């Protein structure tokens, strides 16, 4: 990953008050309205957490052990929330769309490519942290049975 390009492009679009990640959630819910149900009403707290996570990952992009440990744990957490593998593609699509929109004419194809690669790598590491299907299936069945 091109750390400097990620740093520079993030600096371009990192708006005050978590504006990038707030806009990301707006784009996500516009394009994928069914995921809205996974979130509480106000996503501003989640937007701040997401911004912090993005900044941390960019800061540690050269630290494979930090990335593996941190992103595996984050992946396990997202698995518990019901985040599916295809949702990672939607995340990347909407994050890059928000970045491109905010960056305007200063946003370049190289930035899009760098973030596409970075978000793909992040997704892969997070998904590697998911429990195997046999570990998650019984919990899902119990919840479904309890909801009936």
XYZ file of N, CA and C in Angstrom:
444
model
N 0.841 -1.185 0.000
C 0.000 0.000 0.000
C 0.884 1.245 0.000
N 0.438 2.243 -0.688
C 1.175 3.506 -0.779
C 0.750 4.397 0.402
N 1.498 4.279 1.495
C 1.129 4.992 2.718
C 1.033 6.491 2.492
N 1.998 7.074 1.800
C 1.989 8.523 1.617
C 0.766 8.976 0.828
N 0.386 8.228 -0.185
C -0.804 8.587 -0.960
C -2.057 8.457 -0.103
N -2.112 7.444 0.744
C -3.255 7.305 1.653
C -3.303 8.467 2.636
N -2.163 8.819 3.194
C -2.089 9.945 4.148
C -2.527 11.236 3.466
N -1.948 11.505 2.298
C -2.255 12.756 1.596
C -3.714 12.831 1.166
N -4.243 11.738 0.662
C -5.629 11.756 0.193
C -6.599 11.827 1.367
N -6.258 11.188 2.471
C -7.117 11.294 3.656
C -7.116 12.726 4.177
N -5.952 13.369 4.170
C -5.874 14.770 4.610
C -6.751 15.668 3.730
N -6.849 15.332 2.468
C -7.677 16.101 1.534
C -9.158 16.029 1.882
N -9.614 14.871 2.343
C -11.062 14.655 2.523
C -11.508 14.545 3.969
N -10.590 14.580 4.902
C -10.927 14.415 6.325
C -11.500 15.715 6.871
N -12.790 15.854 6.758
C -13.488 17.071 7.162
C -13.628 17.161 8.679
N -13.809 18.368 9.215
C -14.070 18.522 10.650
C -15.340 17.775 11.060
N -15.418 17.453 12.328
C -16.597 16.789 12.897
C -16.939 15.488 12.191
N -15.899 14.729 11.808
C -16.082 13.436 11.152
C -16.940 13.546 9.892
N -16.816 14.667 9.199
C -17.631 14.923 8.009
C -17.508 13.863 6.931
N -16.306 13.316 6.735
C -16.134 12.262 5.737
C -16.966 11.048 6.094
N -16.842 10.604 7.330
C -17.544 9.382 7.702
C -19.044 9.617 7.866
N -19.438 10.819 8.243
C -20.868 11.147 8.252
C -21.413 11.047 6.831
N -20.685 11.622 5.864
C -21.107 11.547 4.462
C -21.087 10.104 3.965
N -20.096 9.324 4.405
C -20.048 7.907 4.042
C -21.353 7.211 4.418
N -21.803 7.419 5.656
C -23.042 6.750 6.086
C -24.245 7.232 5.273
N -24.286 8.479 4.915
C -25.368 8.974 4.057
C -25.365 8.248 2.717
N -24.178 8.123 2.123
C -24.064 7.429 0.833
C -24.434 5.956 0.997
N -23.939 5.320 2.048
C -24.233 3.911 2.296
C -25.736 3.673 2.396
N -26.414 4.519 3.171
C -27.850 4.317 3.367
C -28.658 4.666 2.118
N -28.159 5.591 1.309
C -28.816 5.900 0.035
C -28.711 4.726 -0.923
N -27.536 4.141 -1.009
C -27.289 3.058 -1.969
C -27.729 1.690 -1.468
N -27.662 1.491 -0.170
C -27.979 0.191 0.434
C -28.914 0.408 1.632
N -30.152 0.798 1.380
C -31.051 1.154 2.482
C -31.319 0.016 3.473
N -31.167 -1.217 3.057
C -31.445 -2.329 3.973
C -30.448 -2.404 5.122
N -29.233 -1.851 4.960
C -28.261 -1.923 6.050
C -28.574 -0.912 7.153
N -29.451 0.029 6.889
C -29.798 1.056 7.885
C -30.297 0.435 9.181
N -30.991 -0.692 9.052
C -31.549 -1.363 10.224
C -30.470 -1.893 11.174
N -29.244 -1.995 10.718
C -28.152 -2.491 11.557
C -27.632 -1.423 12.526
N -28.102 -0.190 12.361
C -27.571 0.937 13.135
C -28.663 1.574 13.971
N -28.242 2.113 15.123
C -29.153 2.908 15.927
C -29.468 4.187 15.166
N -30.448 4.941 15.601
C -30.901 6.138 14.907
C -29.825 7.098 14.461
N -29.038 7.624 15.382
C -28.035 8.636 15.071
C -26.685 7.953 14.872
N -26.106 8.111 13.693
C -24.840 7.441 13.396
C -23.619 8.328 13.646
N -23.794 9.477 14.261
C -22.647 10.364 14.482
C -21.580 9.742 15.379
N -21.988 9.009 16.402
C -21.013 8.345 17.269
C -20.267 7.285 16.460
N -21.003 6.522 15.685
C -20.366 5.507 14.845
C -19.444 6.163 13.815
N -19.842 7.302 13.282
C -19.011 8.021 12.309
C -17.687 8.442 12.950
N -17.726 8.885 14.201
C -16.490 9.257 14.897
C -15.600 8.028 15.109
N -16.209 6.911 15.463
C -15.436 5.676 15.653
C -14.803 5.233 14.336
N -15.572 5.307 13.268
C -15.060 4.910 11.960
C -13.902 5.810 11.549
N -14.053 7.102 11.747
C -12.970 8.029 11.410
C -11.710 7.674 12.185
N -11.853 7.419 13.467
C -10.719 7.055 14.299
C -10.061 5.770 13.792
N -10.868 4.807 13.400
C -10.337 3.545 12.886
C -9.574 3.764 11.590
N -10.110 4.567 10.696
C -9.442 4.835 9.423
C -8.106 5.523 9.661
N -8.090 6.533 10.513
C -6.854 7.243 10.817
C -5.834 6.277 11.428
N -6.264 5.434 12.346
C -5.357 4.478 12.985
C -4.781 3.490 11.985
N -5.615 2.988 11.099
C -5.127 2.038 10.102
C -4.100 2.705 9.194
N -4.371 3.911 8.751
C -3.416 4.611 7.888
C -2.106 4.846 8.642
N -2.188 5.213 9.911
C -0.975 5.425 10.708
C -0.157 4.149 10.861
N -0.824 3.004 10.887
C -0.156 1.725 11.127
C -0.044 0.863 9.872
N -0.223 1.441 8.708
C -0.266 0.654 7.480
C 1.020 -0.148 7.255
N 2.124 0.270 7.820
C 3.389 -0.449 7.677
C 3.651 -1.442 8.808
N 2.706 -1.600 9.709
C 2.874 -2.476 10.869
C 1.935 -3.675 10.728
N 2.422 -4.717 10.076
C 1.591 -5.884 9.765
C 1.003 -6.531 11.019
N 1.772 -6.612 12.083
C 1.277 -7.251 13.310
C 0.143 -6.430 13.927
N 0.304 -5.108 13.981
C -0.764 -4.255 14.510
C -2.023 -4.412 13.656
N -1.855 -4.371 12.354
C -3.012 -4.514 11.466
C -3.711 -5.847 11.682
N -2.944 -6.934 11.734
C -3.545 -8.260 11.907
C -4.295 -8.346 13.231
N -3.644 -7.978 14.295
C -4.268 -8.073 15.617
C -5.508 -7.189 15.713
N -5.373 -5.949 15.330
C -6.471 -4.987 15.449
C -7.619 -5.324 14.512
N -7.292 -5.632 13.269
C -8.359 -5.866 12.292
C -9.017 -7.234 12.461
N -8.301 -8.225 12.967
C -8.954 -9.499 13.293
C -9.998 -9.278 14.384
N -9.622 -8.529 15.418
C -10.566 -8.243 16.506
C -11.767 -7.462 15.980
N -11.509 -6.488 15.128
C -12.601 -5.710 14.547
C -13.480 -6.599 13.666
N -12.867 -7.518 12.952
C -13.628 -8.461 12.138
C -14.536 -9.337 12.990
N -14.023 -9.852 14.091
C -14.857 -10.668 14.982
C -16.044 -9.863 15.502
N -15.793 -8.603 15.825
C -16.868 -7.732 16.308
C -17.921 -7.535 15.215
N -17.477 -7.284 13.994
C -18.415 -7.087 12.892
C -19.182 -8.367 12.571
N -18.554 -9.515 12.736
C -19.255 -10.794 12.536
C -20.409 -10.903 13.524
N -20.178 -10.508 14.774
C -21.249 -10.564 15.789
C -22.400 -9.620 15.437
N -22.091 -8.512 14.753
C -23.129 -7.561 14.356
C -23.897 -8.025 13.123
N -23.433 -9.106 12.488
C -24.116 -9.628 11.314
C -23.617 -9.062 9.992
N -22.433 -8.447 10.004
C -21.865 -7.904 8.772
C -21.410 -9.072 7.905
N -21.916 -9.115 6.693
C -21.606 -10.204 5.772
C -20.460 -9.813 4.846
N -19.890 -10.794 4.218
C -18.779 -10.560 3.299
C -19.131 -9.549 2.206
N -20.280 -9.651 1.554
C -20.600 -8.675 0.505
C -20.712 -7.238 1.014
N -20.994 -7.063 2.287
C -21.106 -5.717 2.841
C -19.774 -4.975 2.810
N -18.673 -5.710 2.818
C -17.368 -5.068 2.748
C -17.172 -4.385 1.396
N -17.684 -4.999 0.328
C -17.605 -4.370 -1.003
C -18.450 -3.101 -1.032
N -19.635 -3.157 -0.432
C -20.497 -1.978 -0.368
C -19.815 -0.876 0.439
N -19.160 -1.261 1.531
C -18.437 -0.281 2.347
C -17.395 0.436 1.500
N -16.558 -0.325 0.810
C -15.484 0.271 0.008
C -16.066 1.172 -1.075
N -17.081 0.707 -1.742
C -17.727 1.505 -2.796
C -18.207 2.840 -2.260
N -18.886 2.809 -1.132
C -19.474 4.035 -0.576
C -18.423 4.943 0.050
N -17.392 4.366 0.659
C -16.330 5.189 1.238
C -15.582 5.917 0.123
N -15.242 5.209 -0.932
C -14.526 5.845 -2.040
C -15.416 6.882 -2.721
N -16.705 6.615 -2.827
C -17.627 7.600 -3.412
C -17.667 8.867 -2.567
N -17.722 8.718 -1.240
C -17.739 9.892 -0.354
C -16.416 10.650 -0.453
N -15.319 9.927 -0.501
C -14.003 10.567 -0.615
C -13.896 11.339 -1.927
N -14.302 10.717 -2.986
C -14.234 11.340 -4.308
C -15.112 12.589 -4.376
N -16.289 12.488 -3.804
C -17.211 13.633 -3.774
C -16.604 14.795 -3.001
N -16.070 14.523 -1.833
C -15.491 15.576 -0.995
C -14.212 16.123 -1.633
N -13.406 15.243 -2.185
C -12.146 15.663 -2.798
C -12.322 16.470 -4.066
N -13.455 16.275 -4.737
C -13.745 17.037 -5.948
C -12.660 16.873 -7.003
N -12.310 17.974 -7.644
C -11.323 17.948 -8.729
C -9.927 17.542 -8.255
N -9.661 17.694 -6.969
C -8.345 17.333 -6.446
C -8.209 15.814 -6.233
N -9.339 15.111 -6.238
C -9.316 13.661 -6.062
C -8.895 13.022 -7.380
N -7.923 12.125 -7.331
C -7.365 11.551 -8.554
C -7.679 10.060 -8.688
N -7.565 9.536 -9.897
C -7.716 8.086 -10.076
C -6.702 7.291 -9.241
N -5.502 7.828 -9.063
C -4.505 7.144 -8.235
C -4.983 7.032 -6.787
N -5.673 8.057 -6.301
C -6.220 8.007 -4.939
C -7.303 6.938 -4.851
N -8.168 6.901 -5.835
C -9.215 5.877 -5.864
C -8.587 4.490 -5.853
N -7.582 4.285 -6.672
C -6.916 2.991 -6.748
C -6.236 2.638 -5.423
N -5.583 3.602 -4.804
C -4.911 3.351 -3.528
C -5.914 2.954 -2.447
N -7.027 3.667 -2.386
C -8.034 3.349 -1.373
C -8.758 2.052 -1.693
N -8.964 1.760 -2.957
C -9.582 0.486 -3.331
C -8.703 -0.672 -2.859
N -7.407 -0.560 -3.097
C -6.464 -1.595 -2.633
C -6.441 -1.671 -1.108
N -6.347 -0.513 -0.462
C -6.261 -0.490 0.999
C -7.526 -1.070 1.633
N -8.682 -0.653 1.158
C -9.929 -1.154 1.740
C -10.120 -2.636 1.448
N -9.650 -3.085 0.299
C -9.693 -4.518 0.007
C -8.809 -5.305 0.954
N -7.608 -4.799 1.227
C -6.698 -5.461 2.158
C -7.272 -5.457 3.575
N -7.847 -4.332 3.968
C -8.470 -4.233 5.296
C -9.600 -5.250 5.421
N -10.443 -5.337 4.407
C -11.553 -6.296 4.422
C -11.036 -7.726 4.532
N -10.006 -8.041 3.782
C -9.443 -9.393 3.827
C -8.948 -9.729 5.227
N -8.238 -8.803 5.845
C -7.719 -9.053 7.194
C -8.869 -9.162 8.193
N -9.859 -8.291 8.085
C -11.003 -8.373 8.996
C -11.737 -9.696 8.821
N -11.956 -10.098 7.582
C -12.662 -11.361 7.327
C -11.868 -12.561 7.812
N -10.544 -12.469 7.782
C -9.713 -13.538 8.337
C -9.937 -13.688 9.840
N -10.395 -12.637 10.488
C -10.676 -12.690 11.913
C -12.048 -13.245 12.250
N -12.892 -13.443 11.243
C -14.229 -13.984 11.490
C -14.118 -15.400 12.034
N -15.000 -15.738 12.962
C -15.047 -17.131 13.410
C -15.507 -17.998 12.239
N -15.153 -19.273 12.270
C -15.607 -20.122 11.171
C -17.126 -20.284 11.231
N -17.713 -20.708 10.144
C -19.174 -20.804 10.031
C -19.768 -21.709 11.108
N -19.086 -22.788 11.468
C -19.648 -23.688 12.476
C -19.744 -23.012 13.838
N -18.876 -22.057 14.090
C -18.909 -21.357 15.376
C -20.019 -20.319 15.423
N -20.398 -19.752 14.282
C -21.416 -18.709 14.297
C -22.811 -19.238 14.013
N -22.929 -20.351 13.346
C -24.248 -20.856 12.950
C -25.152 -21.171 14.148
N -24.672 -21.850 15.205
C -25.574 -22.146 16.323
C -26.129 -20.891 16.995
N -25.306 -19.865 17.135
C -25.807 -18.637 17.747
C -26.909 -18.036 16.907
N -26.729 -18.037 15.587
C -27.729 -17.463 14.696
C -29.025 -18.243 14.805
N -28.944 -19.574 14.890
C -30.157 -20.390 14.990
C -30.875 -20.116 16.310
N -30.123 -19.983 17.398
C -30.756 -19.689 18.676
C -31.476 -18.363 18.672
N -30.855 -17.348 18.065
C -31.502 -16.051 17.997
C -32.773 -16.145 17.174
N -32.714 -16.871 16.068
C -33.897 -16.996 15.215
C -35.007 -17.738 15.959
N -34.642 -18.791 16.678
C -35.651 -19.552 17.410
C -36.262 -18.712 18.510
N -35.424 -17.899 19.160
C -35.926 -17.050 20.224
C -36.812 -15.948 19.709
N -36.589 -15.511 18.473
C -37.370 -14.431 17.910
C -38.721 -14.892 17.423
N -38.854 -16.193 17.226
C -40.108 -16.718 16.658
C -41.231 -16.728 17.636
